[in-house]
Tab-separated table of C-alpha atoms and ligand atoms in Angstrom:
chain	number	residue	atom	x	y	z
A	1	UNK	CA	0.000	0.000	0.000
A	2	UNK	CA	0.707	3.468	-0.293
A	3	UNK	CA	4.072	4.724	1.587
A	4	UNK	CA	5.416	1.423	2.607
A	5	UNK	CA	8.557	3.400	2.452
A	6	UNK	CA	7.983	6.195	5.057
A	7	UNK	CA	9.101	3.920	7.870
A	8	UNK	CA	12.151	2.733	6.072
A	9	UNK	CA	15.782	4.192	6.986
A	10	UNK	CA	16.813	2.755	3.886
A	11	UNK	CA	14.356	4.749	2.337
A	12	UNK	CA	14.802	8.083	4.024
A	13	UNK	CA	18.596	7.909	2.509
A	14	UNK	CA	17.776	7.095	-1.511
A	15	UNK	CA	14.401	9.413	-1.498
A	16	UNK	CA	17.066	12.573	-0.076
A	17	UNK	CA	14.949	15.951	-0.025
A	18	UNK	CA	12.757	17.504	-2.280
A	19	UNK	CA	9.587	16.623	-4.268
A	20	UNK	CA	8.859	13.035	-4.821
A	21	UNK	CA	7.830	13.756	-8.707
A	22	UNK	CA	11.377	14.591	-9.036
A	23	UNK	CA	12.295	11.557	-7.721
A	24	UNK	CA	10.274	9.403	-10.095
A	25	UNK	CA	12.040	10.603	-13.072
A	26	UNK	CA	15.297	8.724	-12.175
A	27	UNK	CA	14.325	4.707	-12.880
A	28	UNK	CA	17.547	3.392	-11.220
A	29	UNK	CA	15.966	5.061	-7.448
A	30	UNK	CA	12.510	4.369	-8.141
A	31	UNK	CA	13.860	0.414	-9.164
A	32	UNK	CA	15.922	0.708	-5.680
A	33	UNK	CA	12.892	2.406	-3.696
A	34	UNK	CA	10.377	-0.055	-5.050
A	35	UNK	CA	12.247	-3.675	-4.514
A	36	UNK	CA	13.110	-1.957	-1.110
A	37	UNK	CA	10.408	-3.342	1.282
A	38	UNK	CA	10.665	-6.419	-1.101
A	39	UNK	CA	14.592	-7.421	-0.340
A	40	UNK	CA	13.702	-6.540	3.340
A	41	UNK	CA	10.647	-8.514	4.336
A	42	UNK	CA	9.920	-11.169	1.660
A	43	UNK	CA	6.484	-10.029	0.802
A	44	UNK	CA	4.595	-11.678	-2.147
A	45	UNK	CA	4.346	-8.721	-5.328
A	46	UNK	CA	5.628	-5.276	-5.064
A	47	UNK	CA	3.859	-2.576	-6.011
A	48	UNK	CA	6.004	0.469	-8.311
A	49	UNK	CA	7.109	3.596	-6.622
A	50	UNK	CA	5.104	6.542	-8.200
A	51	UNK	CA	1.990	8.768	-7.017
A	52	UNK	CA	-1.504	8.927	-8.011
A	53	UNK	CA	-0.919	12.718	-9.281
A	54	UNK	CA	1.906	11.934	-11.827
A	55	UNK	CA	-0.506	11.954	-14.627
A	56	UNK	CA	-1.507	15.328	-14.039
A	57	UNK	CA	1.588	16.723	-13.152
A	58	UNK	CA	3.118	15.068	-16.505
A	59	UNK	CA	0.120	16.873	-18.522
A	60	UNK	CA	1.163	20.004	-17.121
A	61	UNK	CA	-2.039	20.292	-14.711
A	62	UNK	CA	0.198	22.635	-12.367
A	63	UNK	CA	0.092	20.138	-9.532
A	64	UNK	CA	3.073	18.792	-6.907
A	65	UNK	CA	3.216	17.287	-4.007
A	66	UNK	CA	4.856	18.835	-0.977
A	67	UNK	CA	6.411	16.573	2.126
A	68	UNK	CA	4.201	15.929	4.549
A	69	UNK	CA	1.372	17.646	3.287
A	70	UNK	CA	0.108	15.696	-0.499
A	71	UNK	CA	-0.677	17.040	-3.115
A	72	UNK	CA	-1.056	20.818	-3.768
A	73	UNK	CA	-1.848	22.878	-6.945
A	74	UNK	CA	-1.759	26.418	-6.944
A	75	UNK	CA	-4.461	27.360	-9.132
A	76	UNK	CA	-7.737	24.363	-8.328
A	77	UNK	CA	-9.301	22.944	-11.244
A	78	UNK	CA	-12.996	25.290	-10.844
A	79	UNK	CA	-14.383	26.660	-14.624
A	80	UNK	CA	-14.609	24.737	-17.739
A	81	UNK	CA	-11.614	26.741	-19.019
A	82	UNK	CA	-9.666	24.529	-16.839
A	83	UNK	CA	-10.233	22.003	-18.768
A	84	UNK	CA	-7.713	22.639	-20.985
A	85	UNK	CA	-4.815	22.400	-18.768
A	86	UNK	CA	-5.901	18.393	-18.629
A	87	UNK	CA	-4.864	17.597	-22.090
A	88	UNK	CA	-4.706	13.673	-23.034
A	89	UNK	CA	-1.812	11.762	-21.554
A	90	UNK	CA	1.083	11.235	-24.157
A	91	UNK	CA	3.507	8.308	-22.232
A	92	UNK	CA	6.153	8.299	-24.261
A	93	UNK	CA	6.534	11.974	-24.312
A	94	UNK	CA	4.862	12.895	-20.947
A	95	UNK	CA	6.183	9.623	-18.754
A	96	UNK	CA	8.681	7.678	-20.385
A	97	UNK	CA	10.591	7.361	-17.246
A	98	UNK	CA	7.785	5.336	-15.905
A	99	UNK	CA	7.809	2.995	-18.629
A	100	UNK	CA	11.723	2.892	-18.000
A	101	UNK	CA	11.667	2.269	-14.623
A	102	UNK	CA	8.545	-0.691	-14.960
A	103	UNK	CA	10.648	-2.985	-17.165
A	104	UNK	CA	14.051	-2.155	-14.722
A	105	UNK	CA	11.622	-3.491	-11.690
A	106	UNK	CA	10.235	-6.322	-13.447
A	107	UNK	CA	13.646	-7.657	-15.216
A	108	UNK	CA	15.083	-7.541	-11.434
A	109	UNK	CA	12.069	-9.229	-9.277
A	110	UNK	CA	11.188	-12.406	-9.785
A	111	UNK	CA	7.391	-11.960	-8.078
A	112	UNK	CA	4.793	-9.883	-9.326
A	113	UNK	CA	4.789	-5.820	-9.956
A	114	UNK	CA	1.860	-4.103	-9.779
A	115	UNK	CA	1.040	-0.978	-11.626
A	116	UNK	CA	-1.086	1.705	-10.346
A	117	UNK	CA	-3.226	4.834	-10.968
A	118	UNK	CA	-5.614	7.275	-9.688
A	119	UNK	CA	-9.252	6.940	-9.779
A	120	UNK	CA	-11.295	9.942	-11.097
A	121	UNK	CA	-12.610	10.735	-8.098
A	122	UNK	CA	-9.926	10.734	-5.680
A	123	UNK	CA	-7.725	12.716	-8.080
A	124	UNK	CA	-10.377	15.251	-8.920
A	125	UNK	CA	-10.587	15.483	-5.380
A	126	UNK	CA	-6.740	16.340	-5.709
A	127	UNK	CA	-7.155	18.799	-8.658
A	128	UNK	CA	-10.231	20.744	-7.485
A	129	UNK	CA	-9.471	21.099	-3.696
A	130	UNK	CA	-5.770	21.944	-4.750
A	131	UNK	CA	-5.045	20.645	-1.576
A	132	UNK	CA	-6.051	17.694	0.357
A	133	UNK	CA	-8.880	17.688	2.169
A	134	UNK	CA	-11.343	15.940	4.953
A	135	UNK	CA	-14.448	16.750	3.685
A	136	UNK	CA	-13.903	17.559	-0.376
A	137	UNK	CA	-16.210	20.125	-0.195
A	138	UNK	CA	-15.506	22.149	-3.113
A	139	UNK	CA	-15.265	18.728	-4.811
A	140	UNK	CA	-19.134	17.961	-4.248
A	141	UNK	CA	-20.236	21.412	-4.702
A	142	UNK	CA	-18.827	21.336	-7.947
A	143	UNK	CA	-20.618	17.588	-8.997
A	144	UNK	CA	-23.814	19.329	-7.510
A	145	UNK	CA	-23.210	22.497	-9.280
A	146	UNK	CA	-22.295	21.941	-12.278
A	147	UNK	CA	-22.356	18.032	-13.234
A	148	UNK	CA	-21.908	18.179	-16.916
A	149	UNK	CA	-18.003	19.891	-15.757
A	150	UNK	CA	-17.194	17.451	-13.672
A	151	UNK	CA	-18.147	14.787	-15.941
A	152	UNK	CA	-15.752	16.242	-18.335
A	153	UNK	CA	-13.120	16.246	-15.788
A	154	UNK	CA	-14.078	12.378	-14.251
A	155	UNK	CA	-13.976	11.248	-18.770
A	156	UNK	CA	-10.458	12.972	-18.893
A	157	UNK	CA	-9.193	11.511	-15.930
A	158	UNK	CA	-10.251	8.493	-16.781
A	159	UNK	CA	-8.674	8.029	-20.223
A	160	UNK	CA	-5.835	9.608	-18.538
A	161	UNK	CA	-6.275	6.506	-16.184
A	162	UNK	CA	-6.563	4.392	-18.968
A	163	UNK	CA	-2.723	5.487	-20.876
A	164	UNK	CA	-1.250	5.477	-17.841
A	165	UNK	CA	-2.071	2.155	-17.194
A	166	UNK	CA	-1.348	0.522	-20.802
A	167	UNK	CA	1.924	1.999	-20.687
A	168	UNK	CA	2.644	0.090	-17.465
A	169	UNK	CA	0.712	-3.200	-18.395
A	170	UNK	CA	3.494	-2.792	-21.931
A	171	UNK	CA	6.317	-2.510	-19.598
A	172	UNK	CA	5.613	-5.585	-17.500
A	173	UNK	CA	2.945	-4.749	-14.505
A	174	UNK	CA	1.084	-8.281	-14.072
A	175	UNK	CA	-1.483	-6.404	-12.043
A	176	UNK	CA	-2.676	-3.004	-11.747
A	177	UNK	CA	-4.716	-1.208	-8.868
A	178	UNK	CA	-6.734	1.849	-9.219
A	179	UNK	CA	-6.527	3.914	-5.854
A	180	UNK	CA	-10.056	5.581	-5.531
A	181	UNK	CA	-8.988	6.350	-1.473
A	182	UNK	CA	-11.404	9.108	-1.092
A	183	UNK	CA	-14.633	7.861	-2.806
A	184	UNK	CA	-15.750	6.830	0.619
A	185	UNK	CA	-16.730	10.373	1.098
A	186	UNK	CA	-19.364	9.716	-0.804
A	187	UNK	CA	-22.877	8.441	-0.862
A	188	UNK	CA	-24.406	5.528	-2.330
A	189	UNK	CA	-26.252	7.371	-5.151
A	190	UNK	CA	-23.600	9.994	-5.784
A	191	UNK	CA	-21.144	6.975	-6.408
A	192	UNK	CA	-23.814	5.741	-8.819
A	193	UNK	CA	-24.500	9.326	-10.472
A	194	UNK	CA	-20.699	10.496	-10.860
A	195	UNK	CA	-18.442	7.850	-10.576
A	196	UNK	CA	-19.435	4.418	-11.403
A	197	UNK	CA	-19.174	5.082	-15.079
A	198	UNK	CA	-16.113	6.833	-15.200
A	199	UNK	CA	-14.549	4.573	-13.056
A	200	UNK	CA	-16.270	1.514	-14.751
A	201	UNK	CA	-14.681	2.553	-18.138
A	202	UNK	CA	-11.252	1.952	-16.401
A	203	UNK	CA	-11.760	-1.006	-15.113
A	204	UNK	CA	-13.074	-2.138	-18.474
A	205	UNK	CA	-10.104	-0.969	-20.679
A	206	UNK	CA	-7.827	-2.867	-17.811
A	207	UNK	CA	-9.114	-5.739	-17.659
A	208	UNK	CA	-8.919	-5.783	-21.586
A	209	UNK	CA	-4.950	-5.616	-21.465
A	210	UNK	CA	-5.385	-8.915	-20.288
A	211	UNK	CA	-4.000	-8.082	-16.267
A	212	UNK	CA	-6.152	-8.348	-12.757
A	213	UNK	CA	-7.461	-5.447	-11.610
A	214	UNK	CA	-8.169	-3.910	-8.010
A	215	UNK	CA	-9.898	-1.378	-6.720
A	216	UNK	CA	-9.544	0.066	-3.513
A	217	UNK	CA	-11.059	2.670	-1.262
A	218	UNK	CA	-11.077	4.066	2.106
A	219	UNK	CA	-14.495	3.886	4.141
A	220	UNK	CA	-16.149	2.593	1.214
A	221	UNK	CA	-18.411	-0.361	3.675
A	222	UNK	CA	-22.239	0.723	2.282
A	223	UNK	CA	-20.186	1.458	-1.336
A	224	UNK	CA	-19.275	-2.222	-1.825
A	225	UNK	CA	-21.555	-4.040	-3.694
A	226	UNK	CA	-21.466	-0.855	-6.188
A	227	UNK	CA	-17.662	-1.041	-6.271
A	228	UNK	CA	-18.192	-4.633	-7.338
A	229	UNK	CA	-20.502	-3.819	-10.153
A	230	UNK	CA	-17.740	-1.824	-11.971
A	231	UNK	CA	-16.231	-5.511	-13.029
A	232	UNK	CA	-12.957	-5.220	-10.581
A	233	UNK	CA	-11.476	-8.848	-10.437
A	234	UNK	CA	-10.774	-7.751	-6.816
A	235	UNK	CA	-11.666	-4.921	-3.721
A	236	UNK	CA	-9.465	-3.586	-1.544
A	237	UNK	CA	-10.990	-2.775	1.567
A	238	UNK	CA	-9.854	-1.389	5.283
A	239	UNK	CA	-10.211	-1.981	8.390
A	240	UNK	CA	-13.533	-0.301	9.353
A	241	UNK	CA	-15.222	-3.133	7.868
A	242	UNK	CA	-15.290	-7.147	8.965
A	243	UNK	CA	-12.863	-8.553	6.295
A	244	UNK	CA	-16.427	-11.382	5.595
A	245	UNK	CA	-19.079	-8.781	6.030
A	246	UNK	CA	-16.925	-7.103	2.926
A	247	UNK	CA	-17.008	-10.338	0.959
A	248	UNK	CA	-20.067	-11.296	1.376
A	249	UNK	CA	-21.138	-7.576	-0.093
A	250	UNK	CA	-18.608	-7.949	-2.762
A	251	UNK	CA	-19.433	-11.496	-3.832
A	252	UNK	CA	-17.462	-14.721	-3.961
A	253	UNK	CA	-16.933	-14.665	-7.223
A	254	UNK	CA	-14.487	-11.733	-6.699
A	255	UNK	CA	-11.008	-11.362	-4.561
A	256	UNK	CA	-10.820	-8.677	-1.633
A	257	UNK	CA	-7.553	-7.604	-0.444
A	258	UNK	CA	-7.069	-6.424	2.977
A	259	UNK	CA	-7.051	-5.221	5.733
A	260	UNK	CA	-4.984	-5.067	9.061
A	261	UNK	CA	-5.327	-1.395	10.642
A	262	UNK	CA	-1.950	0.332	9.993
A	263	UNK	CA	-2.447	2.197	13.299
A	264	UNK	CA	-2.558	-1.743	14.776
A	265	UNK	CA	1.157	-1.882	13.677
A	266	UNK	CA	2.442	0.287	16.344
A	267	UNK	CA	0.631	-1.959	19.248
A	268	UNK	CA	2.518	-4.929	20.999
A	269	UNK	CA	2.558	-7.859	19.113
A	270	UNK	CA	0.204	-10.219	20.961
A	271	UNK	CA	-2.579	-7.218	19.917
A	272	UNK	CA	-0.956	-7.429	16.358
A	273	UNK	CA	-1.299	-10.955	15.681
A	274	UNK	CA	-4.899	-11.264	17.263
A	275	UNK	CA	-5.962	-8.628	14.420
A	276	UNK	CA	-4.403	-11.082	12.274
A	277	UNK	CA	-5.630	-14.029	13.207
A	278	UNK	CA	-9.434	-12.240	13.070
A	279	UNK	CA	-8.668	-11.276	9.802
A	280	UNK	CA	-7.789	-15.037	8.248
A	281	UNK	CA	-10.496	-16.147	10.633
A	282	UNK	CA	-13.082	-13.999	8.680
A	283	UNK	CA	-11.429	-14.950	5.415
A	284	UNK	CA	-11.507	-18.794	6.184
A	285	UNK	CA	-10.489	-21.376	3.782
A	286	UNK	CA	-11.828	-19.473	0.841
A	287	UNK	CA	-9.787	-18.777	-1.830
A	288	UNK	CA	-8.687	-15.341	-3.080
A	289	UNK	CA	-7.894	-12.909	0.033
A	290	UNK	CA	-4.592	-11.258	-0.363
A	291	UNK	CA	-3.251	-10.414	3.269
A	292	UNK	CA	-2.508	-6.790	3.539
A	293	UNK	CA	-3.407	-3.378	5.289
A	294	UNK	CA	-6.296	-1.674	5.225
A	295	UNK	CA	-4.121	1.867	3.988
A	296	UNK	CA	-0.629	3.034	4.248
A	297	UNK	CA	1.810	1.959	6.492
A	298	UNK	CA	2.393	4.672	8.728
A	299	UNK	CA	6.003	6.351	9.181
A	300	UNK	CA	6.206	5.281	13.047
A	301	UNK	CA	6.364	1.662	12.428
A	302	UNK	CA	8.522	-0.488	13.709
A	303	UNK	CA	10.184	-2.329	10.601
A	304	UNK	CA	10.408	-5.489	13.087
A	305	UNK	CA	6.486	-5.834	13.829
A	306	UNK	CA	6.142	-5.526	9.649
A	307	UNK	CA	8.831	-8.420	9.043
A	308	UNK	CA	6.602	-10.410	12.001
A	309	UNK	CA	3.139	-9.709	10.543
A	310	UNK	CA	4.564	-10.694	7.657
A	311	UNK	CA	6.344	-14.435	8.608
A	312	UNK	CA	3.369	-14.926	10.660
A	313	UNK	CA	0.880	-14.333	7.930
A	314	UNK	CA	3.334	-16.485	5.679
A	315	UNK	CA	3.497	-19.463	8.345
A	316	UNK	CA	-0.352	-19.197	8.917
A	317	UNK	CA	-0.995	-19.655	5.717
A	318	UNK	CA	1.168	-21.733	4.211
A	319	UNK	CA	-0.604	-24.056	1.371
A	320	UNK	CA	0.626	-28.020	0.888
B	1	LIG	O1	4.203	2.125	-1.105
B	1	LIG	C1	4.503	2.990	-1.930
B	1	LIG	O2	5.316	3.879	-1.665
B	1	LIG	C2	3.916	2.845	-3.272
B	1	LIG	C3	3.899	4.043	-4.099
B	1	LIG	C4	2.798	5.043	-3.853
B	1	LIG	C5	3.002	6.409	-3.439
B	1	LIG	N1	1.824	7.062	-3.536
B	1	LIG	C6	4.291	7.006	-3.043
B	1	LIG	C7	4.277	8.175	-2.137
B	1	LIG	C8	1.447	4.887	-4.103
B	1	LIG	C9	0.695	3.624	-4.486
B	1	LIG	C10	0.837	6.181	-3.907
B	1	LIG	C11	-0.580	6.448	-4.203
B	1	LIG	C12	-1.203	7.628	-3.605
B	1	LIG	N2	-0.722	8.907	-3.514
B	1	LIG	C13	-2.521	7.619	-3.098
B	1	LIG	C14	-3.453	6.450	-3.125
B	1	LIG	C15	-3.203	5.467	-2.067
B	1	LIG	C16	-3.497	5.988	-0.688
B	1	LIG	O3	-2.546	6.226	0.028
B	1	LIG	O4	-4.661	6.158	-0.346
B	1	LIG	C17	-2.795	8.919	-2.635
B	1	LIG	C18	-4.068	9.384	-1.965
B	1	LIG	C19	-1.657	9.723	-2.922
B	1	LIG	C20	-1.488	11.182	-2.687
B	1	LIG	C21	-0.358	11.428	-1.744
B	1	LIG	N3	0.974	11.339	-2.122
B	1	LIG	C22	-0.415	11.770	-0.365
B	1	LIG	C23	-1.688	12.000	0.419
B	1	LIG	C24	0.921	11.868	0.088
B	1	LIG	C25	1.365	12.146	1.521
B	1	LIG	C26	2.218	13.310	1.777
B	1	LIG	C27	3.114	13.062	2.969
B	1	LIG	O5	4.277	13.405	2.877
B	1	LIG	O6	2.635	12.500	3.975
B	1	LIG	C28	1.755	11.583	-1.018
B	1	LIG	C29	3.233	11.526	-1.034
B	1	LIG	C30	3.810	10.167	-1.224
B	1	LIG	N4	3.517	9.321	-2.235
B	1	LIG	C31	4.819	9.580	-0.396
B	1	LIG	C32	5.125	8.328	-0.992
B	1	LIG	C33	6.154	7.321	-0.565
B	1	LIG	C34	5.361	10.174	0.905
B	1	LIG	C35	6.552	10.820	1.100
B	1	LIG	C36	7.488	11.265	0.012
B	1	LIG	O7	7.224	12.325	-0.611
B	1	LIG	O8	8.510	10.588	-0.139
């Protein structure tokens, strides 16, 4: 999940100072950065080192992200007229260093990579807050407002969504995940009305290049079963919801990933591995959970209580 490198001296020293968008135009630290957590802890796929706002920021959006805040543009995406400044993704002009720095990850792991982007809403969230935000209030008032505009902006994000992704899935991903971490700041019908088909023409075009796909949110429990409609081979969910109560919204035809409270991490380890064991308890012998946490791992972690919640996942699970 996102950050697993926050908590990691190792990390600290090859990310140095600075903007991380800066960062992700050098392949041979974003190869480092990524297979990072990977070399250290023996976890099963890695997921690339990038940010949900690179597509914007390569399109020339006017969007960075400053250190311990997120994301932050200047000028907030408000008036059609913005519109403009989201012109279609180009990746081997706009992001060829991703591309690069895919096939240097995949020809040095031997488990999975997974690929990644932004889901319309969260990164409209991004692009018309211009900063991040609790309650995305200019965000709504703007679907409310005007909802042919932010239509617009969902489509372009989307097929934004869409490049970005191909170029990885060309490079080597063998999975891609579309971050939507937000979209559980909305309601039911608003998902339905603003980003269901937006977000279902992603998952569509992804599955198409022949790779799973997941979608995750944050707080996203009474959004489920609507999540699941948009075709995702698998949900990512946190902790606020009972790992089965999830599934059995989902469906068992689909995968759910998840989802061990970060904030858990920092506890003494019998409390650590009796969230654990309630998760794979609530998962049972079914098929098709992949073990991880419900968000970010935070920065005060211990990297010991990771490398245990990982062997003891690992041993408890363990397949003849
Ligand atoms: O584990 C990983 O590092 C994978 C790579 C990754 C990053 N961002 C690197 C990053 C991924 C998958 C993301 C996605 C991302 N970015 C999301 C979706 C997933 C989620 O966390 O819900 C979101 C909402 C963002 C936007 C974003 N980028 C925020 C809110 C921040 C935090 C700012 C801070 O300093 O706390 C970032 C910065 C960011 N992206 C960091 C990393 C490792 C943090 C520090 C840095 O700049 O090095």
């Amino acid at each position: 999940m996102r950050q697993a490198g926050r908590h990691l001296p190792e990390y600290r020293d090859v990310r140095g100072k600075g903007s991380i968008l800066d960062v992700l135009r050098d392949p041979d630290r974003v190869t480092e950065i990524t297979l990072q957590p990977v070399h250290r802890y023996g976890v099963d796929a890695a997921i690339l080192y990038s940010d949900i706002v690179v597509t914007a920021h390569a399109v020339g959006f006017g969007i960075d992200v400053v250190e311990g805040v997120g994301p932050m543009a200047e000028s907030p995406l408000r008036t059609p007229a913005d519109l403009d400044r989201l012109r279609p993704l180009e990746p081997e002009v706009d992001t060829p260093w991703v591309t690069a720095a895919v096939k240097q990850c995949v020809s040095e792991l031997d488990i999975p990579l997974i690929g990644f982007a932004g889901a319309p809403f969260t990164v409209a969230s991004y692009l018309i807050e211009g900063r991040p935000s609790r309650d995305h209030l200019q965000t709504k008032q703007l679907m409310h407002t005007d909802p042919q505009l932010f239509a617009a902006i969902a489509d372009r994000l989307a097929d934004h969504a869409i490049t970005h992704l191909h170029a990885q899935v060309s490079a080597g991903v063998s999975a891609v995940q579309l971050f939507d971490s937000w979209v559980g700041a909305l309601s039911p019908s608003d998902f339905q009305r603003f980003v269901f088909e937006p977000t279902t023409k992603i998952i569509t075009a992804a599955k198409s290049m022949g790779v799973p796909v997941i979608y995750f949110g944050v707080g996203t429990s009474e959004l489920l079963s609507l999540m699941a409609k948009t075709g995702a081979d698998v949900l990512g969910v946190d902790w606020r919801v009972p790992l089965d109560s999830a599934w059995s919204r989902i469906g068992y035809d689909r995968a759910i990933q998840g989802n061990l409270d970060p904030a858990l991490c920092l506890s003494p380890w019998p409390e650590v591995k009796q969230g654990i064991d309630d998760i794979l308890a609530a998962a049972g012998d079914r098929a098709g959970h992949i073990f991880n946490l419900g968000h970010g791992v935070l920065p005060p972690t211990d990297p010991a209580t990771m490398q245990q919640v990982v062997d003891y996942v690992h041993a408890q699970t363990a397949r003849q």
